[in-house]
Coordinates of C-alpha atoms in Angstrom, one line a residue:
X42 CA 6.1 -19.2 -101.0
X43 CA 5.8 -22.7 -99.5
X44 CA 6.2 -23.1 -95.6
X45 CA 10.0 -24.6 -95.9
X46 CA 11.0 -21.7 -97.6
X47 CA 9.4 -19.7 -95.0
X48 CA 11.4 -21.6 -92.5
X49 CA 14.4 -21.3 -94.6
X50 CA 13.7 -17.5 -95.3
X51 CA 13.3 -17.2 -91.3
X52 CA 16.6 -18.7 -89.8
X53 CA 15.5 -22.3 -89.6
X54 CA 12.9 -25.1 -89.0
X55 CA 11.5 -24.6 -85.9
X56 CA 9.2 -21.7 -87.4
X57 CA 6.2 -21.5 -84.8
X58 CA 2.8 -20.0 -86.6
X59 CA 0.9 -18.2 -84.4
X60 CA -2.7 -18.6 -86.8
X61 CA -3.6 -20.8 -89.3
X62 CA -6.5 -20.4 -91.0
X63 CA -8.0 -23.1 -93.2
X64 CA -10.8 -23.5 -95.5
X65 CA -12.4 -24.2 -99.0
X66 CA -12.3 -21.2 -100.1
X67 CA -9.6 -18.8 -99.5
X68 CA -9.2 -15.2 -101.6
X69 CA -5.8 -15.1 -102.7
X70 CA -5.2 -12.2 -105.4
X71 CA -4.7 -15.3 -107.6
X72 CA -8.6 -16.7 -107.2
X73 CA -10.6 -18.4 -104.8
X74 CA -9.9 -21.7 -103.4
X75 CA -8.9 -24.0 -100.8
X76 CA -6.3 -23.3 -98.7
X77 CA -4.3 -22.9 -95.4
X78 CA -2.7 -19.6 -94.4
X79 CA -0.1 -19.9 -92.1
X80 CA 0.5 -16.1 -90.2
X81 CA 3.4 -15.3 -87.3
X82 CA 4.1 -12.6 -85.5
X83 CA 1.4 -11.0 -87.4
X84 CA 2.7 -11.4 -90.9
X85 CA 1.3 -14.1 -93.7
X86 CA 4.4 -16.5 -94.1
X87 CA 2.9 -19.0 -96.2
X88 CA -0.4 -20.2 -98.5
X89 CA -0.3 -23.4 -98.9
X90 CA -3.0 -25.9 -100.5
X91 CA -6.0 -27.4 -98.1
X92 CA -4.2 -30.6 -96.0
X93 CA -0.9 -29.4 -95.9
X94 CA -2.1 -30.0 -92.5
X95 CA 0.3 -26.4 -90.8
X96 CA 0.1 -26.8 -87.3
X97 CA 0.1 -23.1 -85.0
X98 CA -0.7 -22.2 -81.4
X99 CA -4.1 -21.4 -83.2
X100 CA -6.0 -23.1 -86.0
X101 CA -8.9 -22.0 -87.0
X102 CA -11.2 -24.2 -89.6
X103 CA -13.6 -21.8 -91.1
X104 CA -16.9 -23.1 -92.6
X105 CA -18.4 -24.3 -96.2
X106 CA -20.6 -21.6 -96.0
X107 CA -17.5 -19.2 -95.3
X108 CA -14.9 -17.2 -97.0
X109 CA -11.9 -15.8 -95.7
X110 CA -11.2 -12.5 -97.6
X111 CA -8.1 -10.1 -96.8
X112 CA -9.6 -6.9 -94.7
X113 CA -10.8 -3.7 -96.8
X114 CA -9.0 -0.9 -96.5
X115 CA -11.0 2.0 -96.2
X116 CA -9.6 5.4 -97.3
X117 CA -12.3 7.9 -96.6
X118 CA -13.7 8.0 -93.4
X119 CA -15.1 10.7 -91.4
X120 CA -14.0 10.3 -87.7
X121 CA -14.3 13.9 -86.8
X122 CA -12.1 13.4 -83.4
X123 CA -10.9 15.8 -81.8
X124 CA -13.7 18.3 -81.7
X125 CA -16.5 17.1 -82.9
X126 CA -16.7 13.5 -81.2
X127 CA -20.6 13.7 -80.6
X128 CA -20.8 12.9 -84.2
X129 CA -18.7 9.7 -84.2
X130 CA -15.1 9.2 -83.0
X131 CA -11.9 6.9 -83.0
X132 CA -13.4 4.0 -80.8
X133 CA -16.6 3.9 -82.2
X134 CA -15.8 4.6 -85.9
X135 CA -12.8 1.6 -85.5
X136 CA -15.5 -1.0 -83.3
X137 CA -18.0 -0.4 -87.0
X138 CA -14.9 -0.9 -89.5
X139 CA -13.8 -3.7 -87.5
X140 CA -17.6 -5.1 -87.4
X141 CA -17.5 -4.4 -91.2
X142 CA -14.5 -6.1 -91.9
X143 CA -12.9 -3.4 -92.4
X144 CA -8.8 -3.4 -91.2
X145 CA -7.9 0.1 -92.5
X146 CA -9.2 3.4 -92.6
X147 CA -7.4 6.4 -93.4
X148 CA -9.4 9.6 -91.4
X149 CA -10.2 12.9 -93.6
X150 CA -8.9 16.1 -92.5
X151 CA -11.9 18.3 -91.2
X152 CA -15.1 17.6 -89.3
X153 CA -12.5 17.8 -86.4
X154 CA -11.4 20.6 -84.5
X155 CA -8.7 21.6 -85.2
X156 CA -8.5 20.6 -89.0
X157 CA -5.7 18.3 -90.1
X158 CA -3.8 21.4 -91.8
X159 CA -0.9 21.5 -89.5
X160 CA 1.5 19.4 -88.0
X161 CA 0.5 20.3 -84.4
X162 CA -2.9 19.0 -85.4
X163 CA -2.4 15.9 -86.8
X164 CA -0.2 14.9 -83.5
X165 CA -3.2 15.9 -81.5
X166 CA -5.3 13.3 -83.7
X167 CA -2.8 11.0 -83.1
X168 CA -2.4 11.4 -80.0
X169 CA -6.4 10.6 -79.3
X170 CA -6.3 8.0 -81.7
X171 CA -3.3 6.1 -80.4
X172 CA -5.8 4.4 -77.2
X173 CA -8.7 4.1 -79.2
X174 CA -8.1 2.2 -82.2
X175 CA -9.5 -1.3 -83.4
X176 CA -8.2 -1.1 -86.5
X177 CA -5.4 0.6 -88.7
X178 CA -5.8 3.9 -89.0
X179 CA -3.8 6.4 -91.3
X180 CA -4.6 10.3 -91.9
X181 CA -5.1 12.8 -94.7
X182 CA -3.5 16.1 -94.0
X183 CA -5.8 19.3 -95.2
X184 CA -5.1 21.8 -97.9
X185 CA -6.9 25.2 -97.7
X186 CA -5.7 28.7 -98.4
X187 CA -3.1 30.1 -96.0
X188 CA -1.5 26.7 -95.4
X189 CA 0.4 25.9 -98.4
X190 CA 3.8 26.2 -95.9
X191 CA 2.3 23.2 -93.9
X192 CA 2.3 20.9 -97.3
X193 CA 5.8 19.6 -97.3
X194 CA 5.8 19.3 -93.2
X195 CA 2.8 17.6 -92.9
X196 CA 3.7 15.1 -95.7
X197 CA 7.2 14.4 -94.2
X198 CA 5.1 13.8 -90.8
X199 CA 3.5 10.9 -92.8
X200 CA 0.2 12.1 -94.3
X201 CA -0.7 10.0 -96.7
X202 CA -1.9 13.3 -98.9
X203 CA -3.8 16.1 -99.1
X204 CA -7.6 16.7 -99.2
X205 CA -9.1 20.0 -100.9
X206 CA -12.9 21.9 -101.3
X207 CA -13.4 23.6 -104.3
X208 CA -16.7 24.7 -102.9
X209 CA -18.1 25.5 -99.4
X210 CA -17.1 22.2 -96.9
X211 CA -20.0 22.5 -94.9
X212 CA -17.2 23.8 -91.6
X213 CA -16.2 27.1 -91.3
X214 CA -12.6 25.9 -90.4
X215 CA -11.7 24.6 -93.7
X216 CA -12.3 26.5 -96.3
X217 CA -12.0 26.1 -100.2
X218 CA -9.5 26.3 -102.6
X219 CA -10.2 28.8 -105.1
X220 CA -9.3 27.6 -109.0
X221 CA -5.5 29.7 -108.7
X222 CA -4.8 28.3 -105.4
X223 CA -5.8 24.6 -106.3
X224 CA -2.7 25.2 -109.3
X225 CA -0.4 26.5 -106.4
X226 CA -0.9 23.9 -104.0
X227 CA -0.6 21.3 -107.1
X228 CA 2.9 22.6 -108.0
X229 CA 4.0 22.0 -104.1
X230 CA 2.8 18.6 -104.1
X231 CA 3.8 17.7 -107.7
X232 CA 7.3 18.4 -106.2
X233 CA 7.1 15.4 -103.4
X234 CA 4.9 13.4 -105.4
X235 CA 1.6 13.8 -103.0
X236 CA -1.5 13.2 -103.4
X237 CA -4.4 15.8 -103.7
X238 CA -7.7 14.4 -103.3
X239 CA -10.6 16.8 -104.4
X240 CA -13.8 17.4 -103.4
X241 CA -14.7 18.4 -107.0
X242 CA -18.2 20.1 -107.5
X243 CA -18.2 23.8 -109.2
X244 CA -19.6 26.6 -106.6
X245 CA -20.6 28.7 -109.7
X246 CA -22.7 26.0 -111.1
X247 CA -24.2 25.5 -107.6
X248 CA -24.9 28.9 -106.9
X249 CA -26.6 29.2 -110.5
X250 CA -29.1 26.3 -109.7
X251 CA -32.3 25.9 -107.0
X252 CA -31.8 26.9 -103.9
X253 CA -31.9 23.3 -101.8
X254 CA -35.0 23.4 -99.3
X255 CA -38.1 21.7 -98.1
X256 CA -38.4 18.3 -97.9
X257 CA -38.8 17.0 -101.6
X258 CA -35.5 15.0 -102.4
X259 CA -36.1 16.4 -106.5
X260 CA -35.6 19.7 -104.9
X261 CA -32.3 18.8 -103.2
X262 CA -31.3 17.0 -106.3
X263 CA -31.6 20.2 -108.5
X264 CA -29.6 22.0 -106.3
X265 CA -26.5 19.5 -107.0
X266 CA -26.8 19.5 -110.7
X267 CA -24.4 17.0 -112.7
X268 CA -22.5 19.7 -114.2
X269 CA -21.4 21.0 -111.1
X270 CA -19.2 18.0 -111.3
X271 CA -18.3 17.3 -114.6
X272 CA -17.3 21.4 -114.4
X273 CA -15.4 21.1 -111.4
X274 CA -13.7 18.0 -112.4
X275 CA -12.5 19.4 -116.1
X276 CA -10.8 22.0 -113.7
X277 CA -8.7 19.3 -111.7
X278 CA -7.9 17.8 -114.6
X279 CA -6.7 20.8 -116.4
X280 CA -4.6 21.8 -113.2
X281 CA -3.2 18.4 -112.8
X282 CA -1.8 18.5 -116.6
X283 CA -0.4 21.7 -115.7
X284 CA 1.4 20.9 -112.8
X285 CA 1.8 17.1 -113.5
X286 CA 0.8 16.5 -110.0
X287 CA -1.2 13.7 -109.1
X288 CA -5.4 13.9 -108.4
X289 CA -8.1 11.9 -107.3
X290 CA -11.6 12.4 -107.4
X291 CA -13.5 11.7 -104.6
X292 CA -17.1 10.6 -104.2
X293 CA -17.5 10.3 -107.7
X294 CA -21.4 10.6 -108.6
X295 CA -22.2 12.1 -111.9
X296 CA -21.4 9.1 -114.5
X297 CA -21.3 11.9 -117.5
X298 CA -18.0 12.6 -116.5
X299 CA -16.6 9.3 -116.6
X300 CA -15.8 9.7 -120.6
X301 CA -14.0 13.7 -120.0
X302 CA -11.6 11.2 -117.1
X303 CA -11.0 8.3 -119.4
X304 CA -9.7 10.9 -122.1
X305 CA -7.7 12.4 -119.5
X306 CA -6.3 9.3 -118.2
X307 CA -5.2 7.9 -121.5
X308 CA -3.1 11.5 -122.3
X309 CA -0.9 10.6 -119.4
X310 CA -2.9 13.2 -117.0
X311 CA -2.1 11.3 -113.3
X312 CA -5.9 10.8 -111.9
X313 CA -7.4 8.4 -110.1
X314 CA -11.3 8.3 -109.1
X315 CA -13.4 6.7 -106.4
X316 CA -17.0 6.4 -105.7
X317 CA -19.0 5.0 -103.0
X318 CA -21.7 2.1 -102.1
X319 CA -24.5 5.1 -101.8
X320 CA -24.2 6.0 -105.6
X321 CA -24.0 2.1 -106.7
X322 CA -26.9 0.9 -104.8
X323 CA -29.2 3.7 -103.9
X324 CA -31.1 5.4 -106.9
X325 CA -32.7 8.8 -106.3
X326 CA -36.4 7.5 -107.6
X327 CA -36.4 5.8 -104.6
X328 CA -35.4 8.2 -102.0
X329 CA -38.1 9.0 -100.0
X330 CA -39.0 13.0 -99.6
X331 CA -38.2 13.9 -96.3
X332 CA -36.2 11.1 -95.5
X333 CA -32.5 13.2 -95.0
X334 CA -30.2 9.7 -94.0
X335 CA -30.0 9.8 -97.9
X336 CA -28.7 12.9 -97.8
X337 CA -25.1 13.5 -99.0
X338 CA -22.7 16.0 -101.6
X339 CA -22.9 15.0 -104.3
X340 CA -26.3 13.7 -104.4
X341 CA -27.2 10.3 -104.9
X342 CA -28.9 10.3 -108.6
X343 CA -30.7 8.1 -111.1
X344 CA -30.7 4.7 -111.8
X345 CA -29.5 5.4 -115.4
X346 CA -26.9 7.3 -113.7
X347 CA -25.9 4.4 -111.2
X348 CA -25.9 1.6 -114.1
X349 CA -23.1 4.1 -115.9
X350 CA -21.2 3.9 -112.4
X351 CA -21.1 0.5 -112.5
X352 CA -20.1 0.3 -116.4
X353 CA -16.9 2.8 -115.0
X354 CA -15.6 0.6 -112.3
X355 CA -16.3 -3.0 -114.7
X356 CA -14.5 -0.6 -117.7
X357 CA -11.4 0.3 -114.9
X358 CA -12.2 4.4 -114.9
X359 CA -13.5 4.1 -111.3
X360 CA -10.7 2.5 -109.5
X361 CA -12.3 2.6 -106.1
X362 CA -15.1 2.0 -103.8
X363 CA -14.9 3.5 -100.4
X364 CA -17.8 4.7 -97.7
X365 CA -17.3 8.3 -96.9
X366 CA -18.5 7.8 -93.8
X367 CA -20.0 11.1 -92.8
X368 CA -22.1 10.7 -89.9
X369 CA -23.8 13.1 -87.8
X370 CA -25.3 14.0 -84.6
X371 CA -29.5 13.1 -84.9
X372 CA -30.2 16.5 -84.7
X373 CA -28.3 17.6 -87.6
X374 CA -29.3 14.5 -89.8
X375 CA -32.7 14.3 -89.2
X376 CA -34.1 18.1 -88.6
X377 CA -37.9 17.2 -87.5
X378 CA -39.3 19.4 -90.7
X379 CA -37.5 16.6 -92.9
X380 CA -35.7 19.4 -94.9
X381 CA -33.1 18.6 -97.3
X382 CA -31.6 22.2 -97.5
X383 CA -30.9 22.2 -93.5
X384 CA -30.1 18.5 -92.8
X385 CA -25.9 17.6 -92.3
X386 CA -25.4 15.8 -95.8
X387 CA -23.2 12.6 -95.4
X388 CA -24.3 8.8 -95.1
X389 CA -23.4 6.7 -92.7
X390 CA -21.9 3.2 -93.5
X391 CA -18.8 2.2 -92.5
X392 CA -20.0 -1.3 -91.0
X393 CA -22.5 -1.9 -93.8
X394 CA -20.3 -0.6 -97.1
X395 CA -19.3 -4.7 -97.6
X396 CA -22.5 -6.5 -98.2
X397 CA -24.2 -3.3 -99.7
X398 CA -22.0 -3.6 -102.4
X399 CA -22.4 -7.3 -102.2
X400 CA -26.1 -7.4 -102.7
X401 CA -26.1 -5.2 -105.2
X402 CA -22.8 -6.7 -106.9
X403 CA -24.1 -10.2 -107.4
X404 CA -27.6 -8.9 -108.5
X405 CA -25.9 -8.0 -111.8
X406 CA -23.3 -10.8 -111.7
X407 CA -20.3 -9.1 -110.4
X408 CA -18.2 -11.7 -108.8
X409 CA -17.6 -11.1 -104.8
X410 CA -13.4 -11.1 -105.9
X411 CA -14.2 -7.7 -107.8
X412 CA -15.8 -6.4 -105.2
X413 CA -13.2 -7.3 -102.7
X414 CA -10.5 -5.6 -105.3
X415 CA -12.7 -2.6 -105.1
X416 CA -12.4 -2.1 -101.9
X417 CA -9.3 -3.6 -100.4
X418 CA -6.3 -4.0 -102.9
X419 CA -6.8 -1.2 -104.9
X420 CA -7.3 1.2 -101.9
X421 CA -4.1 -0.5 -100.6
X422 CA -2.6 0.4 -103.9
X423 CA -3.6 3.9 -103.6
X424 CA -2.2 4.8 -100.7
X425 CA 1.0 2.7 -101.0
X426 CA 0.9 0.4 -98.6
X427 CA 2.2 -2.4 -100.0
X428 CA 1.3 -4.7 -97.1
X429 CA -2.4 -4.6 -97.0
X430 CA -4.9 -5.9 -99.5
X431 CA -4.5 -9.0 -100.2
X432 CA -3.7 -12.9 -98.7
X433 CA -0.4 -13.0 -99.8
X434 CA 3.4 -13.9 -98.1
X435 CA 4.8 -11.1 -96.7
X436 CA 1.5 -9.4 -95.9
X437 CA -0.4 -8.0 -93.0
X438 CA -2.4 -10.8 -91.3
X439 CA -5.4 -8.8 -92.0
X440 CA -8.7 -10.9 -92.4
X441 CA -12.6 -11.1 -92.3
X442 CA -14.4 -14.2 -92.5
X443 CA -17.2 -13.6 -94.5
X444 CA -20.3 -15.6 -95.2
X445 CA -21.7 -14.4 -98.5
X446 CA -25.1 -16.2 -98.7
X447 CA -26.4 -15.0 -94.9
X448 CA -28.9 -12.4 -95.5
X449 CA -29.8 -10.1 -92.4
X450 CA -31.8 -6.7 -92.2
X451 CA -30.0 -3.6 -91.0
X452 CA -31.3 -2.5 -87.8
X453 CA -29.4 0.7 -87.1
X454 CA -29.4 0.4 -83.1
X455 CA -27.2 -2.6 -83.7
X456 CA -24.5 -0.9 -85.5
X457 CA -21.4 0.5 -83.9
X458 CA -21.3 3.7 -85.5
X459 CA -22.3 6.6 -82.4
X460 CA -24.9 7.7 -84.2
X461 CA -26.3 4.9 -86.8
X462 CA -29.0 6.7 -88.3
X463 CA -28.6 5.2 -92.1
X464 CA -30.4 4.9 -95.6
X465 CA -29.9 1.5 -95.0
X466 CA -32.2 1.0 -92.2
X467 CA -34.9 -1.9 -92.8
X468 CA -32.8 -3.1 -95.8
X469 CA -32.2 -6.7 -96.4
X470 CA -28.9 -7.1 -97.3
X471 CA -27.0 -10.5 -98.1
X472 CA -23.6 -11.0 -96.6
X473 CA -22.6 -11.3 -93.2
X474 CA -18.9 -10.3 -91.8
X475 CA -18.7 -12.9 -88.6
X476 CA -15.2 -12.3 -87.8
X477 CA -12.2 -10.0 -88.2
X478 CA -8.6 -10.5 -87.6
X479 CA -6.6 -7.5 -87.3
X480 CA -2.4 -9.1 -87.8
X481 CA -3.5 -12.5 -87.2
X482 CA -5.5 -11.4 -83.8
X483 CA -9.2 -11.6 -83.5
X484 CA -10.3 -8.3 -83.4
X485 CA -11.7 -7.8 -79.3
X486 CA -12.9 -5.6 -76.7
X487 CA -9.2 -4.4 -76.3
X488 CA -8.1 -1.6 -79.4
X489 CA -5.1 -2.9 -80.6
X490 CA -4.8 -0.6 -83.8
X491 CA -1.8 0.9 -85.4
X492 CA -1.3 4.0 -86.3
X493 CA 0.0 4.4 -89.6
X494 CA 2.6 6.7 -91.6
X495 CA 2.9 7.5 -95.0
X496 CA 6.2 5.1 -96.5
X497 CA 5.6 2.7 -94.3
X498 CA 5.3 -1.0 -96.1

């Protein structure tokens, strides 16, 4: 849309822009190039080519060595407020998305107290995360047994779907669903067209293999065997072509099973898949024993393993990359014995999850517009909200200015995160986020996040 018919479109010529952004190169879901982006009242009204010369009560000129790329949207993040807010919380998960150039997250169901399994909960997470908020935030609702009643309110409340164990979640408060009640809560949802997301590793398989202790990461990693996955995932997709409800896999890590979802997908069963940074960049030959930041369920593997992620998402059977930001108190993370089978599995990386999958995508020539696809408009897409994603008319003025040649090392006291103990640590990674704009507003010292609903645009 050009900027007269924006005028036209909004009563008349005297259109004031709040923002405009200009510079050479500009991600549009149509490519990279130069452009201005003209934003008010928190909305993208026009993109119009370099010189157009908009005028706004802002312009900002952003540099050669700069790119301005629409915020990610991050749908699986741990907050684990209310209840648990020593291991991270609203303001200090939101401050690391924001740093990360992250605009959206949508918070999991459990780490908090009380789980996100009722309707009174989630209005208590609301209700903490209404103050605290740098960023967008929207919210699973939980399905465990005893709570299929809560489904259908929670949905209407404006969950944007429901996550699921189908083994031991690590919390006592939200337990998993056994194979029957995963096909009952299926049939509820397939009824309103929700969402299940699954935690999908097989506790048969896992109680069949090693025991997980000591410090030697081969040890852990026997205890998570591949076919724990690819067992537990041929049982979503069995239940989801029953009920004809829709799945998604989370935290896809075992590549064998990549060929089971493809079949699946191309008989009309309704999955989708995601996987995370951790799998595509870290490689378990290089995870040193006793060093429990690596730690997380399922297991980061080889690098075979990780090169047949990679093939998934460039071959469209991954259709996500998100965090899973899991952190944890020190204590928990990092027990001093260095022992896999005791340490809190979960990585922490919501303000790094951009340029590690940068360095690591354009070390095997994946362009930086895939990446961003990855991770902002096909989340977007995921969760419906059509408004978020992308530099487009008639979307969220949600940006990052990125500079994609800046290299930096991690240095975990510098993160926002509460507690930043990371894999990442010491890593030289390439890609610096130097600004986020959160509805056309620099992103500040004040929160100024909203709290999203399922429906919404």
């Amino acid at each position: 849309m050009s900027l007269a018919a924006a005028r036209r479109a909004a009563g008349g010529p005297d259109l004031a822009l709040d923002l405009v952004v200009r510079g050479r190169r500009v991600m549009t879901p149509s490519g990279t190039g130069p452009a201005e982006v003209a934003v008010r009242r928190g909305t993208i009204v026009a993109v119009e080519p370099l010189g157009a010369d908009l005028a706004g009560a802002r312009v900002l000129d952003i540099g050669d060595d700069e790119i301005l790329l629409p915020g990610l949207v991050d749908s699986h993040v741990h907050v684990n407020e209310p209840g648990r807010t020593d291991w991270e919380g609203f303001a200090s998960a939101t401050r690391a998305a924001a740093a990360g150039g992250v605009t959206t997250i949508v918070d999991m169901p459990l780490n908090c107290v009380p789980p996100t399994t009722g309707v009174r909960a989630l209005e208590l997470k609301r209700d903490r995360a209404r103050a605290a908020a740098f960023v967008d935030v929207g919210f699973w609702g939980g399905a465990v047994p005893g709570n299929t009643a809560q489904l259908r309110p929670l949905y209407e409340a404006g969950v944007f779907g429901f996550k699921c164990f189908l083994l031991d979640s690590g919390v006592p408060e939200f337990a998993p669903l056994g194979p029957d009640e995963l096909v009952r809560d299926l049939r509820e949802l397939a009824g309103l067209d929700a969402l299940m997301i699954v935690h999908a590793e097989d506790p048969a398989v896992i109680a069949g293999a090693p025991h997980a202790q000591g410090a030697r990461y081969a040890d852990f990693l026997a205890s998570r065997p591949p076919r724990a996955e690819s067992a537990a995932i041929a049982g979503v997709i069995e239940a989801a072509r029953r009920t004809g409800a829709r799945a998604h896999v989370l935290h896809l890590s075992d590549a064998g099973a990549l060929p089971m979802i493809a079949a699946a997908r191309a008989e009309g069963v309704r999955l989708t898949v995601e996987t995370c940074p951790h799998y595509l960049t870290l490689a378990a030959e290089e995870v040193p024993d006793g060093a429990t930041a690596f730690k997380c369920c399922p297991p980061i593997r080889g690098t075979d393993n990780q090169d047949m992620l990679w093939q998934g998402l460039a071959d469209g059977v991954i259709d996500i990359v998100v965090t899973d930001h899991s952190p944890a108190t020190p204590e928990l993370k990092n027990p001093p014995s260095g022992d896999f089978g005791v340490a809190w599995g979960g990585v922490a990386s919501l303000q790094l999850g951009l340029p590690v999958m940068w360095s690591a995508a354009r070390a095997r020539g994946v362009p930086l517009e895939q990446v961003v696809r990855w991770m902002s408009a096909a989340p977007a897409a995921l969760l419906g909200l059509t408004r978020k994603g992308g530099i487009a008319v008639g979307h969220d003025a949600d940006l990052a200015v990125f500079a994609p040649d800046e290299e930096f090392v991690v240095d975990p006291t510098r993160l926002h995160h509460k507690n930043p103990t990371t894999p990442y640590a010491g890593s030289r990674l390439t890609g610096v986020v130097r600004s986020t704009f959160l509805r056309g507003r620099p992103v500040t010292d004040v929160p100024s996040g909203t709290l999203l609903r399922r429906g919404q645009p």
